[in-house]
Tab-separated table of C-alpha atoms in Angstrom:
chain	number	residue	atom	x	y	z
A	1	UNK	CA	41.729	-18.660	11.861
A	2	UNK	CA	43.110	-19.196	8.400
A	3	UNK	CA	45.981	-21.719	9.872
A	4	UNK	CA	43.306	-23.324	11.810
A	5	UNK	CA	41.069	-23.979	8.657
A	6	UNK	CA	44.272	-25.478	7.008
A	7	UNK	CA	45.155	-27.610	10.060
A	8	UNK	CA	41.580	-28.953	10.191
A	9	UNK	CA	41.686	-29.775	6.731
A	10	UNK	CA	45.071	-31.566	6.633
A	11	UNK	CA	43.953	-33.859	9.481
A	12	UNK	CA	40.566	-34.539	7.788
A	13	UNK	CA	42.681	-35.559	4.675
A	14	UNK	CA	45.138	-37.682	6.723
A	15	UNK	CA	42.222	-39.340	8.483
A	16	UNK	CA	40.601	-40.143	5.077
A	17	UNK	CA	43.977	-41.674	3.383
A	18	UNK	CA	44.366	-43.685	6.702
A	19	UNK	CA	40.868	-45.175	6.427
A	20	UNK	CA	41.385	-45.880	2.653
A	21	UNK	CA	44.818	-47.315	3.074
A	22	UNK	CA	43.371	-49.483	5.977
A	23	UNK	CA	40.676	-50.598	3.917
A	24	UNK	CA	42.871	-51.388	1.067
A	25	UNK	CA	45.268	-53.427	3.129
A	26	UNK	CA	42.550	-55.637	4.744
A	27	UNK	CA	40.880	-56.352	1.396
A	28	UNK	CA	43.988	-57.086	-0.605
A	29	UNK	CA	45.677	-59.189	2.311
A	30	UNK	CA	42.658	-61.552	2.347
A	31	UNK	CA	42.530	-61.924	-1.402
A	32	UNK	CA	46.243	-62.611	-1.819
A	33	UNK	CA	45.905	-64.873	1.135
A	34	UNK	CA	43.415	-66.820	-0.643
A	35	UNK	CA	44.949	-66.955	-3.932
A	36	UNK	CA	48.398	-67.887	-2.563
A	37	UNK	CA	47.289	-70.774	-0.230
A	38	UNK	CA	44.688	-71.870	-2.552
A	39	UNK	CA	43.100	-74.346	-0.052
A	40	UNK	CA	39.995	-76.078	-0.128
A	41	UNK	CA	37.200	-74.914	2.364
A	42	UNK	CA	36.793	-77.787	5.080
A	43	UNK	CA	33.727	-78.525	7.139
A	44	UNK	CA	35.241	-79.932	10.328
A	45	UNK	CA	32.059	-79.106	12.739
A	46	UNK	CA	29.458	-79.981	9.970
A	47	UNK	CA	27.914	-76.579	9.896
A	48	UNK	CA	27.760	-76.905	6.220
A	49	UNK	CA	26.088	-80.264	6.447
A	50	UNK	CA	23.316	-79.140	8.780
A	51	UNK	CA	22.770	-75.931	6.838
A	52	UNK	CA	22.042	-78.132	3.527
A	53	UNK	CA	19.432	-80.445	5.544
A	54	UNK	CA	17.771	-77.286	6.764
A	55	UNK	CA	17.733	-75.875	3.371
A	56	UNK	CA	16.174	-79.083	2.084
A	57	UNK	CA	14.136	-80.539	4.886
A	58	UNK	CA	13.543	-77.114	6.776
A	59	UNK	CA	14.566	-79.163	9.929
A	60	UNK	CA	16.188	-76.510	12.545
A	61	UNK	CA	19.571	-77.429	13.833
A	62	UNK	CA	20.165	-75.953	17.220
A	63	UNK	CA	23.416	-76.606	19.440
A	64	UNK	CA	23.646	-73.287	20.635
A	65	UNK	CA	22.186	-69.834	19.756
A	66	UNK	CA	25.221	-68.950	17.584
A	67	UNK	CA	25.188	-72.229	15.724
A	68	UNK	CA	21.489	-71.693	14.996
A	69	UNK	CA	22.061	-68.063	13.475
A	70	UNK	CA	24.995	-69.149	11.728
A	71	UNK	CA	23.375	-72.291	10.029
A	72	UNK	CA	20.269	-70.022	9.362
A	73	UNK	CA	22.296	-67.512	7.332
A	74	UNK	CA	24.164	-70.294	5.308
A	75	UNK	CA	20.618	-71.776	4.361
A	76	UNK	CA	19.644	-68.566	3.126
A	77	UNK	CA	22.767	-68.196	0.913
A	78	UNK	CA	22.432	-71.840	-0.417
A	79	UNK	CA	18.925	-71.049	-1.448
A	80	UNK	CA	20.423	-68.600	-4.087
A	81	UNK	CA	23.752	-70.353	-4.787
A	82	UNK	CA	22.806	-74.010	-4.166
A	83	UNK	CA	24.503	-76.280	-1.680
A	84	UNK	CA	28.007	-75.571	-2.677
A	85	UNK	CA	30.794	-75.230	0.075
A	86	UNK	CA	32.670	-72.843	-2.030
A	87	UNK	CA	29.763	-70.250	-1.377
A	88	UNK	CA	30.490	-70.707	2.325
A	89	UNK	CA	34.227	-70.098	1.760
A	90	UNK	CA	33.357	-66.833	0.075
A	91	UNK	CA	30.890	-65.807	2.822
A	92	UNK	CA	33.746	-66.531	5.391
A	93	UNK	CA	35.971	-64.228	3.481
A	94	UNK	CA	33.671	-61.530	2.891
A	95	UNK	CA	32.709	-61.724	6.572
A	96	UNK	CA	36.388	-61.403	7.852
A	97	UNK	CA	37.027	-58.474	5.704
A	98	UNK	CA	33.939	-56.505	7.155
A	99	UNK	CA	34.964	-57.445	10.704
A	100	UNK	CA	38.482	-56.301	10.381
A	101	UNK	CA	37.399	-53.109	8.674
A	102	UNK	CA	34.869	-52.376	11.630
A	103	UNK	CA	37.493	-53.415	14.147
A	104	UNK	CA	40.144	-51.041	12.594
A	105	UNK	CA	37.422	-48.122	12.774
A	106	UNK	CA	36.032	-48.876	16.382
A	107	UNK	CA	39.826	-49.057	17.861
A	108	UNK	CA	40.795	-46.171	15.999
A	109	UNK	CA	37.864	-44.265	17.496
A	110	UNK	CA	38.348	-45.395	21.014
A	111	UNK	CA	42.164	-45.507	21.371
A	112	UNK	CA	43.860	-43.789	18.282
A	113	UNK	CA	44.789	-44.536	14.812
A	114	UNK	CA	48.187	-45.892	16.066
A	115	UNK	CA	46.344	-48.310	18.214
A	116	UNK	CA	43.860	-49.273	15.731
A	117	UNK	CA	46.817	-50.004	12.977
A	118	UNK	CA	48.990	-52.111	15.328
A	119	UNK	CA	46.021	-54.119	16.440
A	120	UNK	CA	44.630	-54.641	12.793
A	121	UNK	CA	47.995	-55.739	11.592
A	122	UNK	CA	48.425	-58.276	14.284
A	123	UNK	CA	44.930	-59.829	13.324
A	124	UNK	CA	45.856	-59.740	9.489
A	125	UNK	CA	49.008	-61.615	10.030
A	126	UNK	CA	47.941	-64.072	12.595
A	127	UNK	CA	47.920	-67.282	11.096
A	128	UNK	CA	44.733	-68.694	12.975
A	129	UNK	CA	42.634	-65.700	11.712
A	130	UNK	CA	43.714	-66.489	8.165
A	131	UNK	CA	42.929	-70.258	8.360
A	132	UNK	CA	39.345	-69.494	9.306
A	133	UNK	CA	38.551	-68.415	5.978
A	134	UNK	CA	38.704	-71.983	4.732
A	135	UNK	CA	36.664	-73.575	7.542
A	136	UNK	CA	32.831	-73.460	7.828
A	137	UNK	CA	32.867	-72.022	11.457
A	138	UNK	CA	30.742	-69.398	13.041
A	139	UNK	CA	33.798	-67.433	14.275
A	140	UNK	CA	33.920	-64.826	11.350
A	141	UNK	CA	30.195	-64.539	11.639
A	142	UNK	CA	30.101	-63.933	15.374
A	143	UNK	CA	33.218	-61.359	14.969
A	144	UNK	CA	31.452	-59.265	12.465
A	145	UNK	CA	28.317	-58.791	15.087
A	146	UNK	CA	31.042	-58.252	17.721
A	147	UNK	CA	33.014	-55.655	15.785
A	148	UNK	CA	29.917	-54.045	14.641
A	149	UNK	CA	28.756	-53.340	18.225
A	150	UNK	CA	32.387	-52.208	18.965
A	151	UNK	CA	31.883	-49.646	16.418
A	152	UNK	CA	28.575	-48.544	17.536
A	153	UNK	CA	30.070	-47.941	21.335
A	154	UNK	CA	33.215	-46.336	19.803
A	155	UNK	CA	30.847	-43.538	17.983
A	156	UNK	CA	29.044	-43.316	21.205
A	157	UNK	CA	32.152	-42.668	23.186
A	158	UNK	CA	33.293	-40.117	20.559
A	159	UNK	CA	30.321	-38.017	20.455
A	160	UNK	CA	29.815	-38.233	24.265
A	161	UNK	CA	33.432	-37.132	24.893
A	162	UNK	CA	33.065	-34.318	22.387
A	163	UNK	CA	29.524	-32.568	23.264
A	164	UNK	CA	27.908	-34.918	25.690
A	165	UNK	CA	25.131	-37.194	24.896
A	166	UNK	CA	21.984	-34.963	24.210
A	167	UNK	CA	18.538	-35.797	25.320
A	168	UNK	CA	16.160	-36.810	22.617
A	169	UNK	CA	14.311	-40.133	21.156
A	170	UNK	CA	17.181	-40.615	18.659
A	171	UNK	CA	19.917	-40.711	21.462
A	172	UNK	CA	17.726	-43.116	23.561
A	173	UNK	CA	16.826	-45.277	20.656
A	174	UNK	CA	20.706	-45.564	19.743
A	175	UNK	CA	21.447	-46.682	23.474
A	176	UNK	CA	18.477	-48.773	23.531
A	177	UNK	CA	19.523	-50.695	20.238
A	178	UNK	CA	23.231	-50.893	21.168
A	179	UNK	CA	22.186	-52.535	24.449
A	180	UNK	CA	19.587	-54.823	22.782
A	181	UNK	CA	22.382	-55.820	20.307
A	182	UNK	CA	24.827	-56.424	23.009
A	183	UNK	CA	22.019	-58.852	24.942
A	184	UNK	CA	21.799	-60.970	21.754
A	185	UNK	CA	25.789	-61.323	21.492
A	186	UNK	CA	25.858	-62.248	25.378
A	187	UNK	CA	23.389	-64.937	24.550
A	188	UNK	CA	25.352	-66.319	21.598
A	189	UNK	CA	28.742	-66.061	23.275
A	190	UNK	CA	30.417	-65.078	26.371
A	191	UNK	CA	32.590	-62.458	24.284
A	192	UNK	CA	29.818	-60.252	24.242
A	193	UNK	CA	30.136	-59.586	28.206
A	194	UNK	CA	33.704	-57.952	27.306
A	195	UNK	CA	31.702	-55.311	25.268
A	196	UNK	CA	29.263	-54.679	27.925
A	197	UNK	CA	32.300	-54.322	30.456
A	198	UNK	CA	33.603	-51.916	27.817
A	199	UNK	CA	30.291	-50.020	27.631
A	200	UNK	CA	30.315	-49.300	31.322
A	201	UNK	CA	33.872	-48.225	31.385
A	202	UNK	CA	33.181	-45.922	28.187
A	203	UNK	CA	30.154	-44.443	29.968
A	204	UNK	CA	31.916	-43.441	33.062
A	205	UNK	CA	35.095	-42.135	31.467
A	206	UNK	CA	33.405	-40.380	28.446
A	207	UNK	CA	31.048	-38.831	30.865
A	208	UNK	CA	33.554	-37.518	33.394
A	209	UNK	CA	35.576	-36.302	30.471
A	210	UNK	CA	32.736	-34.421	28.914
A	211	UNK	CA	31.623	-32.924	32.096
A	212	UNK	CA	35.183	-31.324	32.757
A	213	UNK	CA	35.350	-30.043	29.238
A	214	UNK	CA	31.981	-28.419	29.256
A	215	UNK	CA	32.707	-27.065	32.638
A	216	UNK	CA	35.967	-25.689	31.744
A	217	UNK	CA	34.299	-24.087	28.421
A	218	UNK	CA	31.512	-22.756	30.595
A	219	UNK	CA	28.927	-24.457	28.211
A	220	UNK	CA	25.540	-23.836	29.830
A	221	UNK	CA	22.217	-23.604	28.166
A	222	UNK	CA	21.872	-20.043	27.743
A	223	UNK	CA	18.548	-18.047	26.959
A	224	UNK	CA	19.565	-18.028	23.293
A	225	UNK	CA	20.199	-21.921	23.001
A	226	UNK	CA	16.683	-22.523	24.747
A	227	UNK	CA	14.978	-20.519	22.090
A	228	UNK	CA	16.450	-22.898	19.378
A	229	UNK	CA	14.992	-26.461	19.055
A	230	UNK	CA	17.976	-28.093	17.188
A	231	UNK	CA	18.776	-31.346	18.795
A	232	UNK	CA	22.444	-30.655	19.365
A	233	UNK	CA	21.517	-27.945	21.641
A	234	UNK	CA	19.199	-30.107	23.783
A	235	UNK	CA	19.914	-30.686	27.423
A	236	UNK	CA	22.469	-33.354	28.135
A	237	UNK	CA	21.174	-36.679	29.091
A	238	UNK	CA	22.415	-37.703	32.446
A	239	UNK	CA	24.808	-40.534	33.030
A	240	UNK	CA	21.838	-42.457	34.968
A	241	UNK	CA	19.713	-42.023	32.156
A	242	UNK	CA	22.300	-43.318	29.776
A	243	UNK	CA	23.159	-46.140	31.842
A	244	UNK	CA	19.782	-47.132	32.351
A	245	UNK	CA	18.857	-47.009	28.423
A	246	UNK	CA	21.697	-49.370	27.896
A	247	UNK	CA	20.696	-51.790	30.803
A	248	UNK	CA	17.170	-51.686	29.436
A	249	UNK	CA	18.090	-52.792	26.006
A	250	UNK	CA	20.600	-55.406	27.264
A	251	UNK	CA	17.795	-56.919	29.481
A	252	UNK	CA	15.359	-57.054	26.505
A	253	UNK	CA	17.759	-58.292	24.088
A	254	UNK	CA	18.789	-61.043	26.391
A	255	UNK	CA	15.196	-61.966	27.234
A	256	UNK	CA	13.789	-62.063	23.680
A	257	UNK	CA	16.778	-64.087	22.476
A	258	UNK	CA	16.110	-66.749	25.034
A	259	UNK	CA	12.306	-66.659	24.402
A	260	UNK	CA	13.049	-67.317	20.679
A	261	UNK	CA	15.209	-70.524	21.355
A	262	UNK	CA	12.346	-71.767	23.575
A	263	UNK	CA	10.134	-71.783	20.767
A	264	UNK	CA	12.706	-73.919	18.950
A	265	UNK	CA	14.059	-76.095	21.568
A	266	UNK	CA	10.721	-76.641	23.196
A	267	UNK	CA	12.142	-75.986	26.655
A	268	UNK	CA	10.701	-73.573	29.029
A	269	UNK	CA	12.432	-70.335	29.714
A	270	UNK	CA	13.941	-71.545	33.199
A	271	UNK	CA	15.241	-74.652	31.527
A	272	UNK	CA	16.572	-72.759	28.232
A	273	UNK	CA	18.401	-70.327	30.680
A	274	UNK	CA	19.762	-73.322	32.449
A	275	UNK	CA	20.904	-74.907	29.360
A	276	UNK	CA	22.676	-71.571	28.417
A	277	UNK	CA	24.631	-71.423	31.641
A	278	UNK	CA	25.556	-74.763	31.369
A	279	UNK	CA	27.377	-74.099	27.936
A	280	UNK	CA	29.204	-71.322	29.577
A	281	UNK	CA	31.234	-74.027	31.863
A	282	UNK	CA	31.820	-76.095	29.057
A	283	UNK	CA	35.350	-75.243	28.258
A	284	UNK	CA	37.349	-77.400	25.905
A	285	UNK	CA	38.913	-76.362	22.645
A	286	UNK	CA	35.531	-74.681	21.845
A	287	UNK	CA	33.195	-73.008	23.962
A	288	UNK	CA	29.585	-71.870	22.845
A	289	UNK	CA	30.653	-72.855	19.225
A	290	UNK	CA	33.782	-70.447	19.386
A	291	UNK	CA	37.444	-71.646	19.988
A	292	UNK	CA	38.592	-70.682	23.457
A	293	UNK	CA	41.713	-69.047	22.033
A	294	UNK	CA	39.668	-66.853	19.832
A	295	UNK	CA	39.116	-64.183	22.850
A	296	UNK	CA	42.987	-64.596	23.503
A	297	UNK	CA	43.712	-63.419	20.002
A	298	UNK	CA	41.395	-60.471	19.950
A	299	UNK	CA	42.397	-59.043	23.291
A	300	UNK	CA	46.109	-59.391	23.096
A	301	UNK	CA	46.069	-57.379	19.657
A	302	UNK	CA	43.896	-54.829	21.548
A	303	UNK	CA	45.993	-54.493	24.340
A	304	UNK	CA	49.054	-54.343	22.272
A	305	UNK	CA	47.822	-51.717	20.019
A	306	UNK	CA	46.843	-49.622	23.306
A	307	UNK	CA	50.324	-50.090	24.819
A	308	UNK	CA	51.720	-48.902	21.336
A	309	UNK	CA	49.718	-45.795	21.464
A	310	UNK	CA	50.528	-44.947	25.035
A	311	UNK	CA	54.122	-45.273	24.402
A	312	UNK	CA	54.050	-43.189	21.243
A	313	UNK	CA	51.883	-40.313	23.165
A	314	UNK	CA	54.631	-40.676	26.122
A	315	UNK	CA	57.493	-39.922	23.495
A	316	UNK	CA	55.422	-37.147	21.661
A	317	UNK	CA	54.646	-35.521	25.183
A	318	UNK	CA	58.514	-35.592	26.174
A	319	UNK	CA	59.510	-34.135	22.724
A	320	UNK	CA	56.903	-31.583	23.191
A	321	UNK	CA	58.416	-30.823	26.868
A	322	UNK	CA	61.384	-30.391	25.465
A	323	UNK	CA	60.500	-28.154	22.661
A	324	UNK	CA	58.757	-26.060	25.179
A	325	UNK	CA	61.789	-25.723	27.401
A	326	UNK	CA	63.949	-24.795	24.750
A	327	UNK	CA	61.515	-22.122	23.408
A	328	UNK	CA	61.332	-20.805	27.124
A	329	UNK	CA	65.009	-20.423	27.192
A	330	UNK	CA	65.086	-18.800	24.083
A	331	UNK	CA	62.647	-16.356	24.947
A	332	UNK	CA	64.427	-15.619	28.228
A	333	UNK	CA	67.530	-15.197	26.744
A	334	UNK	CA	65.947	-12.447	24.158
A	335	UNK	CA	64.466	-10.829	27.307
A	336	UNK	CA	67.553	-10.723	28.979
A	337	UNK	CA	69.595	-9.339	25.836
A	338	UNK	CA	66.757	-6.406	25.396
A	339	UNK	CA	67.012	-5.501	29.223
A	340	UNK	CA	70.850	-5.381	28.951
A	341	UNK	CA	70.311	-3.112	26.181
A	342	UNK	CA	68.150	-0.768	27.884
A	343	UNK	CA	70.111	-0.580	30.778
A	344	UNK	CA	72.871	0.635	28.602
A	345	UNK	CA	70.976	3.878	27.883
A	346	UNK	CA	69.834	4.607	31.667
A	347	UNK	CA	71.801	6.825	34.040
A	348	UNK	CA	71.155	7.929	37.571
A	349	UNK	CA	71.307	11.419	38.548
A	350	UNK	CA	72.696	12.653	42.046
A	351	UNK	CA	69.514	12.875	43.475
A	352	UNK	CA	68.792	9.033	42.655
A	353	UNK	CA	66.465	9.862	39.570
A	354	UNK	CA	66.557	7.145	36.845
A	355	UNK	CA	66.777	8.731	33.376
A	356	UNK	CA	66.500	6.831	30.185
A	357	UNK	CA	68.889	8.492	27.551
A	358	UNK	CA	67.642	8.943	23.870
A	359	UNK	CA	69.222	6.925	21.335
A	360	UNK	CA	71.993	8.742	19.284
A	361	UNK	CA	70.571	9.921	15.982
A	362	UNK	CA	73.846	10.434	14.525
A	363	UNK	CA	75.900	7.675	12.773
A	364	UNK	CA	78.606	6.274	15.084
A	365	UNK	CA	82.044	5.985	14.040
A	366	UNK	CA	82.817	3.289	11.647
A	367	UNK	CA	84.072	0.112	13.190
A	368	UNK	CA	87.776	-0.431	12.530
A	369	UNK	CA	88.565	-3.452	10.319
A	370	UNK	CA	91.922	-5.207	11.144
A	371	UNK	CA	94.016	-5.348	8.029
A	372	UNK	CA	96.847	-7.545	7.491
A	373	UNK	CA	99.788	-7.186	5.109
A	374	UNK	CA	99.601	-9.668	2.199
A	375	UNK	CA	103.595	-9.402	1.714
A	376	UNK	CA	106.649	-10.385	3.468
A	377	UNK	CA	109.534	-7.681	3.909
A	378	UNK	CA	112.013	-10.152	4.709
A	379	UNK	CA	111.864	-11.597	1.236
A	380	UNK	CA	113.222	-8.240	-0.002
A	381	UNK	CA	116.664	-8.728	-1.802
A	382	UNK	CA	119.020	-5.674	-0.490
A	383	UNK	CA	121.237	-6.246	-3.598
A	384	UNK	CA	118.572	-5.618	-5.758
A	385	UNK	CA	117.328	-2.394	-4.243
A	386	UNK	CA	115.262	-0.380	-6.660
A	387	UNK	CA	116.474	2.818	-4.964
A	388	UNK	CA	120.434	1.625	-5.765
A	389	UNK	CA	120.611	2.949	-9.276
A	390	UNK	CA	123.990	1.924	-11.158
A	391	UNK	CA	126.267	5.136	-11.750
A	392	UNK	CA	129.119	5.277	-14.100
A	393	UNK	CA	132.781	6.068	-13.090
A	394	UNK	CA	132.553	9.360	-15.284
A	395	UNK	CA	128.828	10.590	-14.079
A	396	UNK	CA	128.920	13.758	-12.420
A	397	UNK	CA	125.130	13.104	-10.809
A	398	UNK	CA	126.584	13.544	-7.142
A	399	UNK	CA	128.177	16.892	-7.828
């Protein structure tokens, strides 16, 4: 238990430091880029001009749902700052910082921190993403809402994978709000359909994963849990109910957004829907006020990050398997040595009985240590033998 708490605390600290460094990297990179380049904010698509007209004359500008929402936000901003294009540039930078942070958090929750880090670094270093700061264009505005919905779906996926999606008003309201948000983004631009496809995939994968974990853990509502009224212990919401809640929210968001634009354009609902369908087929440099290459940048970064995460997990799994095999070999060799030692003290009697002898309590003989002579007898000088003492001629010692 002690080691488990230490590991949990260390993982939490690493996660906090990771997000802190990630946010610092995003903010510092945008600020350094703006000061290093020092470019002027341009208005190539006249969103700034139309926002100024709306701020002065209150005349709505509508080329698409996204352009209307973007110029509306700029008009509100200009009502405080005045018609200054620098304010639009600051708004672009703030929106880009926010959507990069949300994008990092969402990908980390969905695929892992390695995937989130790689994907975000690719977008941070992308020259095209950097240049959008100095253009009055709705790309960063849309990506902020797109990344926010991605983050909401990632929270849903994590919670569903860990403990399942519990029944209750808050859970249903969360799914309805997420679906409504997705419906609005689909009307604004076709990139929203990618999140709906991701939501369906996450619904199926997280639900099956949660079911396996709950079944393996044997988690069913017991009598003790039924007596408690805490939201975390309510019955699980079925996958059909979750899908229906999301679909209901998407349909309502789609319908309400189109109805709002019928009041602005004067078209009927079928005409507005037909106009929206025609905008989907108008592929050129830009489609629905977004560059066509934008989804390519985003999806390429996401797939690259996920691929890197898979490679990293495969390498870690291989190392873990090798470590497990080495541990098993060590344990088997130790077990074999122990069995051989036990067999040394086992004897068999004449009638076939197996008797294990007791260990000898007396100390055994000392182990013989081989010694080597540290001098050479061949170096002895026979002429200077210490035993050959000099004797005088008149000495009678030998008598």
